[in-house]
Amino acid sequence: MEIILTILGGLLGIIGAFTGAWVANRYEKREKIIQDRKDTTIALYNEYQNSEMLKARIETQYIFAQNNKVENPLPLSDLRETLDIEKWLYVAMVMTFFEKLGILLENDYLDLDLSKRLLQYDFQYWHEKYFSNLIINGKQSQAQWWKAIQYVAKKWL
């Protein structure tokens, strides 16, 4: 009887050790995912705040403001045709950034609370002041950049 209890105790010990290792592994993976989301969020915020993006935002804001002043603002696809390559690159940098924000949010690669605290105010400004004017009469409403921006708007606004 003692042998059976010893064997049973040993088996339970082994099962306990494996269970503990499995739980620890799951916890580590979960913590790594959480940290990766935070790191990705900080990297995205740093991208938004770097000097090249700041210049692109300033130029794009001017271009969009001028477009909004005309009687019939151009949608993004038509606006592209009116800009020289350098100005279009600024617009593309800004639009690509906000598209990336939407795609990363949608695919759960960002820390939701941290990203909101860092970028929600700026996103709301751009969305209300400029983005909705770039979709005219439903034109481009199926564009990837617009879908990504609308995802952020639905999540944050």
PDB file of C-alpha atoms in Angstrom:
ATOM      1  CA  MET A   1       0.000   0.000   0.000  1.00  0.00           C
ATOM      2  CA  GLU A   2       2.869   2.342   0.789  1.00  0.00           C
ATOM      3  CA  ILE A   3       4.319   1.784  -2.670  1.00  0.00           C
ATOM      4  CA  ILE A   4       1.029   2.738  -4.308  1.00  0.00           C
ATOM      5  CA  LEU A   5       0.788   5.898  -2.193  1.00  0.00           C
ATOM      6  CA  THR A   6       4.394   6.753  -3.012  1.00  0.00           C
ATOM      7  CA  ILE A   7       3.798   6.255  -6.732  1.00  0.00           C
ATOM      8  CA  LEU A   8       0.550   8.208  -6.581  1.00  0.00           C
ATOM      9  CA  GLY A   9       2.301  11.019  -4.684  1.00  0.00           C
ATOM     10  CA  GLY A  10       5.071  11.069  -7.265  1.00  0.00           C
ATOM     11  CA  LEU A  11       2.588  11.194 -10.150  1.00  0.00           C
ATOM     12  CA  LEU A  12       0.656  14.007  -8.506  1.00  0.00           C
ATOM     13  CA  GLY A  13       3.926  15.846  -7.955  1.00  0.00           C
ATOM     14  CA  ILE A  14       4.865  15.488 -11.624  1.00  0.00           C
ATOM     15  CA  ILE A  15       1.384  16.576 -12.737  1.00  0.00           C
ATOM     16  CA  GLY A  16       1.605  19.565 -10.378  1.00  0.00           C
ATOM     17  CA  ALA A  17       5.020  20.527 -11.746  1.00  0.00           C
ATOM     18  CA  PHE A  18       3.835  20.340 -15.352  1.00  0.00           C
ATOM     19  CA  THR A  19       0.665  22.272 -14.512  1.00  0.00           C
ATOM     20  CA  GLY A  20       2.717  24.958 -12.782  1.00  0.00           C
ATOM     21  CA  ALA A  21       5.092  25.200 -15.727  1.00  0.00           C
ATOM     22  CA  TRP A  22       2.168  25.427 -18.165  1.00  0.00           C
ATOM     23  CA  VAL A  23       0.448  28.160 -16.134  1.00  0.00           C
ATOM     24  CA  ALA A  24       3.721  30.113 -15.838  1.00  0.00           C
ATOM     25  CA  ASN A  25       4.279  29.814 -19.594  1.00  0.00           C
ATOM     26  CA  ARG A  26       0.750  31.071 -20.341  1.00  0.00           C
ATOM     27  CA  TYR A  27       1.244  33.981 -17.951  1.00  0.00           C
ATOM     28  CA  GLU A  28       4.597  34.897 -19.552  1.00  0.00           C
ATOM     29  CA  LYS A  29       3.084  34.810 -23.050  1.00  0.00           C
ATOM     30  CA  ARG A  30       0.184  36.997 -21.924  1.00  0.00           C
ATOM     31  CA  GLU A  31       2.534  39.501 -20.296  1.00  0.00           C
ATOM     32  CA  LYS A  32       4.711  39.565 -23.419  1.00  0.00           C
ATOM     33  CA  ILE A  33       1.683  40.331 -25.611  1.00  0.00           C
ATOM     34  CA  ILE A  34       0.674  43.152 -23.269  1.00  0.00           C
ATOM     35  CA  GLN A  35       4.205  44.573 -23.299  1.00  0.00           C
ATOM     36  CA  ASP A  36       4.447  44.236 -27.098  1.00  0.00           C
ATOM     37  CA  ARG A  37       1.210  46.232 -27.452  1.00  0.00           C
ATOM     38  CA  LYS A  38       2.608  48.968 -25.231  1.00  0.00           C
ATOM     39  CA  ASP A  39       5.909  49.010 -27.139  1.00  0.00           C
ATOM     40  CA  THR A  40       4.101  49.215 -30.487  1.00  0.00           C
ATOM     41  CA  THR A  41       1.909  52.029 -29.175  1.00  0.00           C
ATOM     42  CA  ILE A  42       4.916  54.027 -27.960  1.00  0.00           C
ATOM     43  CA  ALA A  43       6.724  53.444 -31.271  1.00  0.00           C
ATOM     44  CA  LEU A  44       3.674  54.680 -33.196  1.00  0.00           C
ATOM     45  CA  TYR A  45       3.442  57.755 -30.971  1.00  0.00           C
ATOM     46  CA  ASN A  46       7.165  58.457 -31.475  1.00  0.00           C
ATOM     47  CA  GLU A  47       6.614  58.187 -35.225  1.00  0.00           C
ATOM     48  CA  TYR A  48       3.784  60.711 -34.981  1.00  0.00           C
ATOM     49  CA  GLN A  49       5.966  63.126 -32.995  1.00  0.00           C
ATOM     50  CA  ASN A  50       9.193  62.917 -35.016  1.00  0.00           C
ATOM     51  CA  SER A  51      10.363  66.013 -36.909  1.00  0.00           C
ATOM     52  CA  GLU A  52       9.715  64.558 -40.362  1.00  0.00           C
ATOM     53  CA  MET A  53       6.119  63.741 -39.459  1.00  0.00           C
ATOM     54  CA  LEU A  54       5.686  67.142 -37.814  1.00  0.00           C
ATOM     55  CA  LYS A  55       6.707  68.811 -41.068  1.00  0.00           C
ATOM     56  CA  ALA A  56       4.367  66.519 -43.014  1.00  0.00           C
ATOM     57  CA  ARG A  57       1.502  67.324 -40.645  1.00  0.00           C
ATOM     58  CA  ILE A  58       2.071  71.074 -40.970  1.00  0.00           C
ATOM     59  CA  GLU A  59       2.218  70.904 -44.780  1.00  0.00           C
ATOM     60  CA  THR A  60      -0.772  68.560 -45.001  1.00  0.00           C
ATOM     61  CA  GLN A  61      -2.817  70.720 -42.678  1.00  0.00           C
ATOM     62  CA  TYR A  62      -2.151  73.711 -44.946  1.00  0.00           C
ATOM     63  CA  ILE A  63      -3.068  71.707 -48.074  1.00  0.00           C
ATOM     64  CA  PHE A  64      -6.273  70.382 -46.515  1.00  0.00           C
ATOM     65  CA  ALA A  65      -7.233  73.823 -45.166  1.00  0.00           C
ATOM     66  CA  GLN A  66      -6.822  75.325 -48.639  1.00  0.00           C
ATOM     67  CA  ASN A  67      -8.893  72.511 -50.114  1.00  0.00           C
ATOM     68  CA  ASN A  68     -11.644  73.132 -47.556  1.00  0.00           C
ATOM     69  CA  LYS A  69     -11.803  76.828 -48.486  1.00  0.00           C
ATOM     70  CA  VAL A  70     -12.955  76.213 -52.069  1.00  0.00           C
ATOM     71  CA  GLU A  71     -16.620  75.903 -52.912  1.00  0.00           C
ATOM     72  CA  ASN A  72     -16.273  72.271 -54.000  1.00  0.00           C
ATOM     73  CA  PRO A  73     -13.462  70.611 -51.993  1.00  0.00           C
ATOM     74  CA  LEU A  74     -11.694  67.828 -53.833  1.00  0.00           C
ATOM     75  CA  PRO A  75     -11.750  64.244 -52.584  1.00  0.00           C
ATOM     76  CA  LEU A  76      -8.337  62.789 -51.814  1.00  0.00           C
ATOM     77  CA  SER A  77      -7.966  61.054 -55.191  1.00  0.00           C
ATOM     78  CA  ASP A  78      -8.603  64.286 -57.096  1.00  0.00           C
ATOM     79  CA  LEU A  79      -6.516  66.353 -54.690  1.00  0.00           C
ATOM     80  CA  ARG A  80      -3.591  64.076 -55.461  1.00  0.00           C
ATOM     81  CA  GLU A  81      -3.746  65.108 -59.113  1.00  0.00           C
ATOM     82  CA  THR A  82      -3.362  68.802 -58.210  1.00  0.00           C
ATOM     83  CA  LEU A  83      -0.278  68.461 -55.999  1.00  0.00           C
ATOM     84  CA  ASP A  84       3.373  68.221 -56.912  1.00  0.00           C
ATOM     85  CA  ILE A  85       5.173  65.104 -55.729  1.00  0.00           C
ATOM     86  CA  GLU A  86       6.726  66.692 -52.622  1.00  0.00           C
ATOM     87  CA  LYS A  87       3.405  67.995 -51.339  1.00  0.00           C
ATOM     88  CA  TRP A  88       1.725  64.694 -52.129  1.00  0.00           C
ATOM     89  CA  LEU A  89       4.407  62.859 -50.132  1.00  0.00           C
ATOM     90  CA  TYR A  90       3.508  64.949 -47.085  1.00  0.00           C
ATOM     91  CA  VAL A  91      -0.177  64.148 -47.490  1.00  0.00           C
ATOM     92  CA  ALA A  92       0.610  60.464 -48.030  1.00  0.00           C
ATOM     93  CA  MET A  93       2.737  60.332 -44.855  1.00  0.00           C
ATOM     94  CA  VAL A  94      -0.093  61.706 -42.752  1.00  0.00           C
ATOM     95  CA  MET A  95      -2.784  59.577 -44.344  1.00  0.00           C
ATOM     96  CA  THR A  96      -0.618  56.462 -44.115  1.00  0.00           C
ATOM     97  CA  PHE A  97       0.023  57.131 -40.442  1.00  0.00           C
ATOM     98  CA  PHE A  98      -3.687  57.314 -39.621  1.00  0.00           C
ATOM     99  CA  GLU A  99      -4.400  54.298 -41.819  1.00  0.00           C
ATOM    100  CA  LYS A 100      -1.709  52.379 -39.917  1.00  0.00           C
ATOM    101  CA  LEU A 101      -3.264  53.496 -36.625  1.00  0.00           C
ATOM    102  CA  GLY A 102      -6.587  52.007 -37.704  1.00  0.00           C
ATOM    103  CA  ILE A 103      -5.104  48.768 -38.955  1.00  0.00           C
ATOM    104  CA  LEU A 104      -3.026  48.263 -35.800  1.00  0.00           C
ATOM    105  CA  LEU A 105      -6.048  48.988 -33.599  1.00  0.00           C
ATOM    106  CA  GLU A 106      -8.297  46.693 -35.576  1.00  0.00           C
ATOM    107  CA  ASN A 107      -5.819  43.843 -35.342  1.00  0.00           C
ATOM    108  CA  ASP A 108      -5.252  44.342 -31.601  1.00  0.00           C
ATOM    109  CA  TYR A 109      -1.588  45.349 -31.900  1.00  0.00           C
ATOM    110  CA  LEU A 110      -1.955  48.488 -29.757  1.00  0.00           C
ATOM    111  CA  ASP A 111      -2.668  49.110 -26.110  1.00  0.00           C
ATOM    112  CA  LEU A 112      -6.144  50.629 -26.426  1.00  0.00           C
ATOM    113  CA  ASP A 113      -6.046  52.843 -23.337  1.00  0.00           C
ATOM    114  CA  LEU A 114      -2.519  54.113 -23.932  1.00  0.00           C
ATOM    115  CA  SER A 115      -3.087  54.777 -27.641  1.00  0.00           C
ATOM    116  CA  LYS A 116      -6.265  56.718 -26.834  1.00  0.00           C
ATOM    117  CA  ARG A 117      -4.449  58.832 -24.268  1.00  0.00           C
ATOM    118  CA  LEU A 118      -1.601  59.568 -26.662  1.00  0.00           C
ATOM    119  CA  LEU A 119      -3.387  60.017 -29.993  1.00  0.00           C
ATOM    120  CA  GLN A 120      -7.147  60.454 -29.546  1.00  0.00           C
ATOM    121  CA  TYR A 121      -7.110  64.250 -29.360  1.00  0.00           C
ATOM    122  CA  ASP A 122      -5.033  64.592 -32.536  1.00  0.00           C
ATOM    123  CA  PHE A 123      -7.068  61.963 -34.350  1.00  0.00           C
ATOM    124  CA  GLN A 124     -10.306  63.692 -33.418  1.00  0.00           C
ATOM    125  CA  TYR A 125      -8.944  67.023 -34.688  1.00  0.00           C
ATOM    126  CA  TRP A 126      -7.878  65.587 -38.045  1.00  0.00           C
ATOM    127  CA  HIS A 127     -11.025  63.544 -38.432  1.00  0.00           C
ATOM    128  CA  GLU A 128     -13.465  66.365 -37.718  1.00  0.00           C
ATOM    129  CA  LYS A 129     -11.582  69.095 -39.525  1.00  0.00           C
ATOM    130  CA  TYR A 130     -10.236  67.319 -42.604  1.00  0.00           C
ATOM    131  CA  PHE A 131     -10.860  63.602 -43.152  1.00  0.00           C
ATOM    132  CA  SER A 132     -14.606  63.749 -43.593  1.00  0.00           C
ATOM    133  CA  ASN A 133     -14.155  66.441 -46.249  1.00  0.00           C
ATOM    134  CA  LEU A 134     -11.978  64.072 -48.273  1.00  0.00           C
ATOM    135  CA  ILE A 135     -14.919  61.726 -48.855  1.00  0.00           C
ATOM    136  CA  ILE A 136     -17.341  63.541 -51.097  1.00  0.00           C
ATOM    137  CA  ASN A 137     -20.598  61.975 -52.274  1.00  0.00           C
ATOM    138  CA  GLY A 138     -19.419  58.595 -51.014  1.00  0.00           C
ATOM    139  CA  LYS A 139     -16.439  58.666 -53.366  1.00  0.00           C
ATOM    140  CA  GLN A 140     -13.565  56.567 -51.981  1.00  0.00           C
ATOM    141  CA  SER A 141     -15.676  55.248 -49.124  1.00  0.00           C
ATOM    142  CA  GLN A 142     -14.356  51.765 -49.920  1.00  0.00           C
ATOM    143  CA  ALA A 143     -10.708  52.867 -49.871  1.00  0.00           C
ATOM    144  CA  GLN A 144      -8.532  51.052 -47.336  1.00  0.00           C
ATOM    145  CA  TRP A 145      -7.375  54.299 -45.738  1.00  0.00           C
ATOM    146  CA  TRP A 146     -10.960  55.432 -45.191  1.00  0.00           C
ATOM    147  CA  LYS A 147     -12.031  52.093 -43.697  1.00  0.00           C
ATOM    148  CA  ALA A 148      -9.080  52.192 -41.287  1.00  0.00           C
ATOM    149  CA  ILE A 149      -9.826  55.782 -40.263  1.00  0.00           C
ATOM    150  CA  GLN A 150     -13.496  54.970 -39.774  1.00  0.00           C
ATOM    151  CA  TYR A 151     -12.530  52.053 -37.544  1.00  0.00           C
ATOM    152  CA  VAL A 152     -10.581  54.419 -35.287  1.00  0.00           C
ATOM    153  CA  ALA A 153     -13.473  56.897 -35.293  1.00  0.00           C
ATOM    154  CA  LYS A 154     -15.922  54.156 -34.298  1.00  0.00           C
ATOM    155  CA  LYS A 155     -13.609  52.994 -31.515  1.00  0.00           C
ATOM    156  CA  TRP A 156     -12.583  56.412 -30.146  1.00  0.00           C
ATOM    157  CA  LEU A 157     -15.149  59.052 -31.051  1.00  0.00           C
TER     158      LEU A 157
END
